[in-house]
Amino acid sequence: MVRDPRAFWTVELLNTRDLQQAAAGPPATPSGSSASSANAAGEHFITISDGHFVDGCERFYFTGWNQWEAVESGAGAPHLYGSVLPINVTAPQMLRQLMQSAASQGLLVMRTWADAVDSQYALETSPGKYNEAIFRGLDYVLVLALTTNWGDTGSVDQYVSWSGTAQQHSDFFSDANCQALYKSFVKMVLTRVNSINGRTYSEDPTIMAWNLINEPRCYQCAAAVKSWVTMMAAYVKSLDPNHLVSIGDEGFYTSGTAATNINPAGGWAIQQGQDYQKFCQIANIDYCTLHLWPDNWDDVNLTFQKNWIIKHAQDALAIGKPAMLEEYGKQIVGGNNVRNQFYNAILSEVYNQHLGRWLAGNRV
């Protein structure tokens, strides 16, 4: 199993129709077209109603996948960090083929990041300086992830190193300069006019939702993370009232809550700065998120994994918001049958809990 350690501000791109349109290749630069004309053609922003995702007037149930290196692929990178381009196939062609395959299998949502994996293709090269060629790759993909806890490029540690005042990883959530740098990046992305279709990102219904940060970790500082999420969710909504906003957290329960027994074994999860129940209750967070990586978390017990999904679904229901299992995966240890047992159990529980919405993690 390979997990992307560099997931930034994440976004969910939606809809098989849109995937197929994107897979067909970049359309000609529009003449007189706009987001309003697209909406008139029947596209809708995904919304929340009575604790459910809604597309137009219908409930929206979906499956999907996580995709890394989409931005650099869209930009035409000649080499990729975690994969090898087929002979005589360019990165954009491979991305189109991948999206065509996904659409043909009924996958409706792709989650990726608003920056590159490889630092040589960084979108933001220094504070406030952006690589237009990579931004055009992002235009091509139309799915984003804002920042990440992991890695170097566009990550928490990148902002800490740029801030001039933050000293360590945990300072990211409270340091004023880090907050200003993050907001600057968010504003640049949300107000970006797509070079291919002429739409402002904040007005493009192809985008389903924004994740604020993939898997935030802050040792024993859940209050600081919650304060940061509250601030940044409100900031995103002030610039983009059209799209859903979520966090992108793993869904750990913090100390002092009755649900800590639901965490992975070993007691480490309560110290990671996440508080699933309180995070879900933040006003500008539209839906709850959870991940499930039993091997990485050193808890491969199927009972834990089922209870993890059940408890998170129950909490989201009590709060009145939908929940998304947006990452999961299992190593191939003991053969495919062992991994398939995990997948069957997890997806059955997702179905039983009426989550009806999940995204596969990166798998090898």
Coordinates of C-alpha atoms in Angstrom, one line a residue:
M1 CA 0.0 0.0 0.0
V2 CA 1.3 3.5 -0.9
R3 CA -0.2 6.5 0.8
D4 CA 0.4 10.0 -0.4
P5 CA 2.4 11.8 2.3
R6 CA 1.8 15.2 0.6
A7 CA -1.9 15.7 0.5
F8 CA -2.7 19.4 0.5
W9 CA -5.9 21.3 0.4
T10 CA -8.1 18.6 -1.0
V11 CA -11.1 18.9 -3.1
E12 CA -13.7 16.5 -4.3
L13 CA -14.4 16.7 -8.1
L14 CA -17.8 15.3 -8.9
N15 CA -20.0 13.6 -11.3
T16 CA -19.5 11.0 -14.0
R17 CA -20.8 13.4 -16.6
D18 CA -18.0 15.9 -15.7
L19 CA -15.4 13.1 -15.5
Q20 CA -16.3 12.0 -19.0
Q21 CA -16.2 15.6 -20.2
A22 CA -12.8 16.1 -18.6
A23 CA -11.6 12.8 -19.9
A24 CA -12.4 13.9 -23.5
G25 CA -9.6 16.5 -23.2
P26 CA -9.5 20.3 -22.7
P27 CA -12.3 22.1 -24.4
A28 CA -11.6 25.0 -26.6
T29 CA -11.2 28.3 -24.8
P30 CA -14.9 29.5 -24.5
S31 CA -16.2 32.6 -26.2
G32 CA -18.8 34.3 -24.1
S33 CA -19.4 31.3 -21.9
S34 CA -19.6 31.5 -18.2
A35 CA -20.5 29.6 -15.0
S36 CA -24.0 31.0 -15.2
S37 CA -24.5 29.5 -18.7
A38 CA -23.2 26.2 -17.3
N39 CA -25.7 26.3 -14.5
A40 CA -28.4 27.1 -16.9
A41 CA -27.5 23.9 -18.7
G42 CA -28.5 21.9 -15.7
E43 CA -25.3 21.6 -13.5
H44 CA -25.8 22.0 -9.7
F45 CA -23.6 22.6 -6.8
I46 CA -23.7 19.7 -4.3
T47 CA -25.5 20.8 -1.2
I48 CA -26.6 19.3 2.2
S49 CA -30.2 18.8 3.1
D50 CA -31.5 16.9 6.2
G51 CA -28.1 15.3 6.7
H52 CA -27.7 14.1 3.1
F53 CA -25.7 15.2 0.1
V54 CA -28.0 16.6 -2.6
D55 CA -27.6 17.1 -6.3
G56 CA -30.3 19.4 -7.5
C57 CA -33.4 17.9 -6.0
E58 CA -32.1 14.3 -5.6
R59 CA -30.0 12.7 -2.9
F60 CA -26.4 12.2 -4.1
Y61 CA -24.8 8.9 -3.3
F62 CA -21.4 8.2 -4.7
T63 CA -18.2 6.2 -4.8
G64 CA -14.8 7.6 -5.8
W65 CA -11.1 7.4 -5.3
N66 CA -8.0 9.4 -4.2
Q67 CA -5.5 10.4 -6.9
W68 CA -2.1 11.9 -6.3
E69 CA 0.1 13.6 -8.9
A70 CA -3.0 14.7 -10.8
V71 CA -1.8 18.4 -10.9
E72 CA 1.6 17.6 -12.4
S73 CA 0.0 15.1 -14.8
G74 CA -2.4 17.8 -16.0
A75 CA 0.5 20.1 -16.4
G76 CA 2.3 17.6 -18.7
A77 CA 5.1 16.6 -16.3
P78 CA 7.6 14.4 -18.2
H79 CA 8.3 12.2 -15.1
L80 CA 6.1 11.3 -12.2
Y81 CA 7.2 10.6 -8.6
G82 CA 5.1 7.6 -7.9
S83 CA 4.3 6.0 -11.2
V84 CA 5.8 5.4 -14.7
L85 CA 4.3 6.8 -17.8
P86 CA 3.4 4.2 -20.5
I87 CA 5.5 4.3 -23.6
N88 CA 4.2 7.0 -26.1
V89 CA 1.6 8.2 -23.5
T90 CA 1.9 11.7 -22.1
A91 CA 0.9 12.6 -18.5
P92 CA -2.3 14.4 -19.6
Q93 CA -3.3 11.5 -21.8
M94 CA -2.8 9.0 -18.9
L95 CA -4.9 11.2 -16.7
R96 CA -7.7 11.3 -19.3
Q97 CA -7.5 7.5 -19.6
L98 CA -7.7 7.1 -15.9
M99 CA -10.7 9.3 -15.6
Q100 CA -12.4 7.5 -18.5
S101 CA -11.8 4.2 -16.8
A102 CA -13.2 5.6 -13.5
A103 CA -16.3 7.0 -15.2
S104 CA -17.0 3.7 -16.9
Q105 CA -16.9 1.9 -13.5
G106 CA -19.3 4.4 -11.9
L107 CA -16.8 6.3 -9.8
L108 CA -18.3 9.7 -9.4
V109 CA -15.8 11.7 -7.2
M110 CA -12.1 12.1 -7.4
R111 CA -10.2 13.6 -4.4
T112 CA -6.8 15.1 -5.1
W113 CA -4.6 18.0 -4.0
A114 CA -4.1 21.6 -5.0
D115 CA -0.4 21.2 -5.3
A116 CA 2.1 18.8 -6.7
V117 CA 3.7 15.8 -5.0
D118 CA 7.2 16.4 -6.4
S119 CA 8.8 19.7 -5.2
Q120 CA 10.1 20.5 -8.7
Y121 CA 6.5 21.0 -9.8
A122 CA 5.4 23.0 -6.8
L123 CA 2.4 25.3 -7.4
E124 CA 3.5 27.9 -4.9
T125 CA 7.3 28.2 -5.2
S126 CA 7.7 30.8 -2.5
P127 CA 5.3 33.0 -0.5
G128 CA 2.9 34.5 -3.0
K129 CA 4.8 33.3 -6.1
Y130 CA 3.0 30.7 -8.3
N131 CA 4.0 28.5 -11.2
E132 CA 1.5 29.3 -13.9
A133 CA 2.3 26.1 -15.9
I134 CA 1.4 24.1 -12.8
F135 CA -1.7 26.2 -12.2
R136 CA -2.8 25.3 -15.7
G137 CA -2.4 21.7 -14.8
L138 CA -4.8 22.4 -11.9
D139 CA -7.1 24.0 -14.3
Y140 CA -7.1 20.8 -16.3
V141 CA -7.8 18.6 -13.3
L142 CA -10.4 20.8 -11.6
V143 CA -10.1 19.0 -8.3
L144 CA -8.2 20.3 -5.4
A145 CA -6.8 19.8 -1.8
L146 CA -5.7 22.9 0.0
T147 CA -2.9 21.8 2.3
T148 CA -1.6 18.8 4.1
N149 CA -0.1 17.8 7.4
W150 CA 2.5 15.6 5.5
G151 CA 5.6 16.2 3.3
D152 CA 7.3 19.3 2.2
T153 CA 5.7 20.8 -0.9
G154 CA 2.7 23.0 0.1
S155 CA 2.5 21.3 3.5
V156 CA 2.2 22.5 7.1
D157 CA 6.0 22.3 7.4
Q158 CA 6.5 24.4 4.3
Y159 CA 4.4 27.2 5.8
V160 CA 6.2 26.9 9.1
S161 CA 9.5 27.4 7.3
W162 CA 8.2 30.4 5.4
S163 CA 6.5 32.1 8.3
G164 CA 9.6 33.6 10.0
T165 CA 7.9 33.3 13.3
A166 CA 6.8 29.7 13.7
Q167 CA 9.3 27.3 15.3
Q168 CA 7.8 23.9 14.9
H169 CA 5.0 21.9 13.2
S170 CA 2.4 22.6 15.9
D171 CA 2.9 26.3 15.6
F172 CA 1.2 26.2 12.1
F173 CA -2.3 26.3 13.7
S174 CA -1.7 29.4 15.9
D175 CA 1.0 31.4 14.2
A176 CA -0.3 34.5 12.6
N177 CA 2.1 34.5 9.7
C178 CA 1.3 30.8 8.9
Q179 CA -2.4 31.7 8.9
A180 CA -1.8 34.7 6.6
L181 CA 0.2 32.5 4.2
Y182 CA -2.5 29.8 4.2
K183 CA -5.2 32.4 3.5
S184 CA -3.2 33.9 0.7
F185 CA -3.0 30.5 -1.0
V186 CA -6.7 29.8 -0.5
K187 CA -7.6 33.2 -1.9
M188 CA -5.4 32.6 -5.0
V189 CA -7.0 29.3 -5.6
L190 CA -10.7 30.3 -5.0
T191 CA -10.4 33.4 -7.2
R192 CA -8.5 31.7 -10.0
V193 CA -10.1 31.9 -13.4
N194 CA -9.7 28.6 -15.2
S195 CA -7.6 29.1 -18.3
I196 CA -9.5 26.3 -20.1
N197 CA -13.2 26.9 -19.4
G198 CA -13.1 30.5 -18.2
R199 CA -14.8 29.8 -14.9
T200 CA -13.7 31.1 -11.6
Y201 CA -13.0 28.1 -9.3
S202 CA -15.4 29.3 -6.7
E203 CA -18.2 29.3 -9.3
D204 CA -17.5 25.9 -10.9
P205 CA -20.0 23.2 -10.0
T206 CA -17.5 20.5 -11.3
I207 CA -15.9 21.0 -7.9
M208 CA -17.9 19.2 -5.2
A209 CA -16.1 20.4 -2.0
W210 CA -13.0 21.7 -0.4
N211 CA -11.0 20.0 2.3
L212 CA -9.2 22.5 4.5
I213 CA -6.2 20.2 5.3
N214 CA -5.5 16.6 4.8
E215 CA -5.0 14.7 8.1
P216 CA -4.2 17.5 10.5
R217 CA -1.9 16.4 13.3
C218 CA -0.9 18.6 16.3
Y219 CA 0.4 16.8 19.4
Q220 CA -2.0 17.3 22.3
C221 CA -3.5 20.5 20.9
A222 CA -7.0 19.7 19.7
A223 CA -8.2 23.1 20.9
A224 CA -5.7 24.9 18.6
V225 CA -6.7 22.8 15.6
K226 CA -10.4 23.4 16.3
S227 CA -9.8 27.1 16.5
W228 CA -7.9 27.0 13.2
V229 CA -10.6 25.0 11.5
T230 CA -13.2 27.4 12.7
M231 CA -11.3 30.4 11.4
M232 CA -10.4 28.9 8.0
A233 CA -13.8 27.3 7.3
A234 CA -15.3 30.8 7.8
Y235 CA -12.7 32.3 5.5
V236 CA -13.3 29.8 2.7
K237 CA -17.1 30.4 3.0
S238 CA -16.6 34.2 2.8
L239 CA -14.8 33.8 -0.6
D240 CA -16.8 30.8 -1.9
P241 CA -20.4 30.3 -0.5
N242 CA -21.2 27.9 -3.3
H243 CA -19.1 24.8 -2.4
L244 CA -19.2 22.5 0.5
V245 CA -16.3 22.7 3.1
S246 CA -14.9 19.8 5.2
I247 CA -11.7 19.2 7.1
G248 CA -10.1 16.1 5.8
D249 CA -9.2 14.7 9.2
E250 CA -8.9 11.0 10.1
G251 CA -11.6 11.2 12.7
F252 CA -9.7 10.4 15.9
Y253 CA -11.4 11.1 19.2
T254 CA -9.5 13.2 21.7
S255 CA -9.0 12.6 25.4
G256 CA -11.8 13.5 27.7
T257 CA -14.5 12.1 25.4
A258 CA -16.4 8.9 26.0
A259 CA -15.6 7.6 22.5
T260 CA -11.8 7.2 22.9
N261 CA -12.3 3.4 23.1
I262 CA -13.3 3.6 19.4
N263 CA -9.8 4.9 18.5
P264 CA -7.1 2.5 17.1
A265 CA -5.4 0.4 19.8
G266 CA -2.4 1.8 21.6
G267 CA -3.6 5.1 23.0
W268 CA -1.6 7.3 20.5
A269 CA -4.6 8.6 18.6
I270 CA -6.0 10.7 21.4
Q271 CA -2.8 12.8 21.3
Q272 CA -3.0 13.8 17.6
G273 CA -5.0 17.0 18.0
Q274 CA -8.2 15.7 16.4
D275 CA -11.7 15.8 18.0
Y276 CA -14.2 14.2 15.6
Q277 CA -17.3 15.2 17.4
K278 CA -16.4 18.8 18.1
F279 CA -14.9 19.2 14.6
C280 CA -18.2 18.0 13.0
Q281 CA -20.2 20.6 15.0
I282 CA -18.3 23.6 13.6
A283 CA -20.9 25.7 11.8
N284 CA -19.1 26.1 8.5
I285 CA -18.0 22.5 8.2
D286 CA -20.7 20.9 6.0
Y287 CA -19.9 17.2 6.4
C288 CA -17.8 15.0 8.6
T289 CA -14.7 13.1 7.3
L290 CA -13.0 9.9 8.4
H291 CA -10.2 7.7 7.2
L292 CA -9.3 4.1 7.9
W293 CA -5.8 2.7 7.6
P294 CA -5.6 -0.4 9.8
D295 CA -2.0 -1.3 8.9
N296 CA -0.6 2.3 9.4
W297 CA -2.6 2.5 12.6
D298 CA -1.4 -0.9 13.9
D299 CA -4.9 -2.2 14.4
V300 CA -6.0 -4.8 11.8
N301 CA -8.8 -6.1 14.0
L302 CA -12.0 -6.2 11.9
T303 CA -14.1 -5.5 14.9
F304 CA -12.3 -2.2 15.4
Q305 CA -12.8 -1.3 11.8
K306 CA -16.5 -2.0 11.8
N307 CA -17.0 -0.2 15.1
W308 CA -15.0 2.8 13.7
I309 CA -17.5 3.2 10.9
I310 CA -20.5 2.6 13.1
K311 CA -19.6 5.2 15.7
H312 CA -18.6 7.9 13.2
A313 CA -21.9 7.4 11.3
Q314 CA -23.9 7.6 14.6
D315 CA -22.1 10.8 15.7
A316 CA -22.7 12.4 12.3
L317 CA -26.3 11.4 12.4
A318 CA -26.7 12.9 15.8
I319 CA -25.1 16.1 14.7
G320 CA -27.3 16.2 11.6
K321 CA -24.5 16.1 9.0
P322 CA -23.4 13.5 6.4
A323 CA -20.1 11.6 6.9
M324 CA -17.7 10.6 4.2
L325 CA -15.2 7.8 4.5
E326 CA -12.7 9.5 2.2
E327 CA -9.7 7.3 2.6
Y328 CA -9.2 3.6 3.3
G329 CA -6.8 0.9 2.3
K330 CA -5.3 -2.4 3.3
Q331 CA -1.9 -4.0 2.6
I332 CA -1.8 -7.2 0.7
V333 CA -0.5 -9.4 3.6
G334 CA -1.4 -13.1 3.4
G335 CA -2.9 -12.8 -0.1
N336 CA -5.7 -11.0 -1.8
N337 CA -8.3 -12.9 0.2
V338 CA -7.3 -11.2 3.4
R339 CA -7.5 -7.8 1.9
N340 CA -10.8 -8.6 0.2
Q341 CA -12.2 -9.6 3.5
F342 CA -11.3 -6.2 4.8
Y343 CA -12.9 -4.4 1.8
N344 CA -16.1 -6.5 2.0
A345 CA -16.5 -5.9 5.7
I346 CA -15.9 -2.2 5.5
L347 CA -18.0 -1.5 2.4
S348 CA -20.8 -3.6 3.9
E349 CA -20.7 -1.5 7.0
V350 CA -20.7 1.7 5.0
Y351 CA -23.8 0.5 3.2
N352 CA -25.5 -0.7 6.5
Q353 CA -24.9 2.7 8.1
H354 CA -26.3 4.5 5.0
L355 CA -23.2 6.5 4.6
G356 CA -23.5 5.7 0.9
R357 CA -20.5 7.8 0.2
W358 CA -16.9 6.7 0.3
L359 CA -13.6 7.2 -1.5
A360 CA -11.0 4.5 -2.0
G361 CA -7.5 5.3 -0.8
N362 CA -4.3 4.8 -2.9
R363 CA -3.7 1.1 -3.2
V364 CA -0.9 -1.1 -4.6

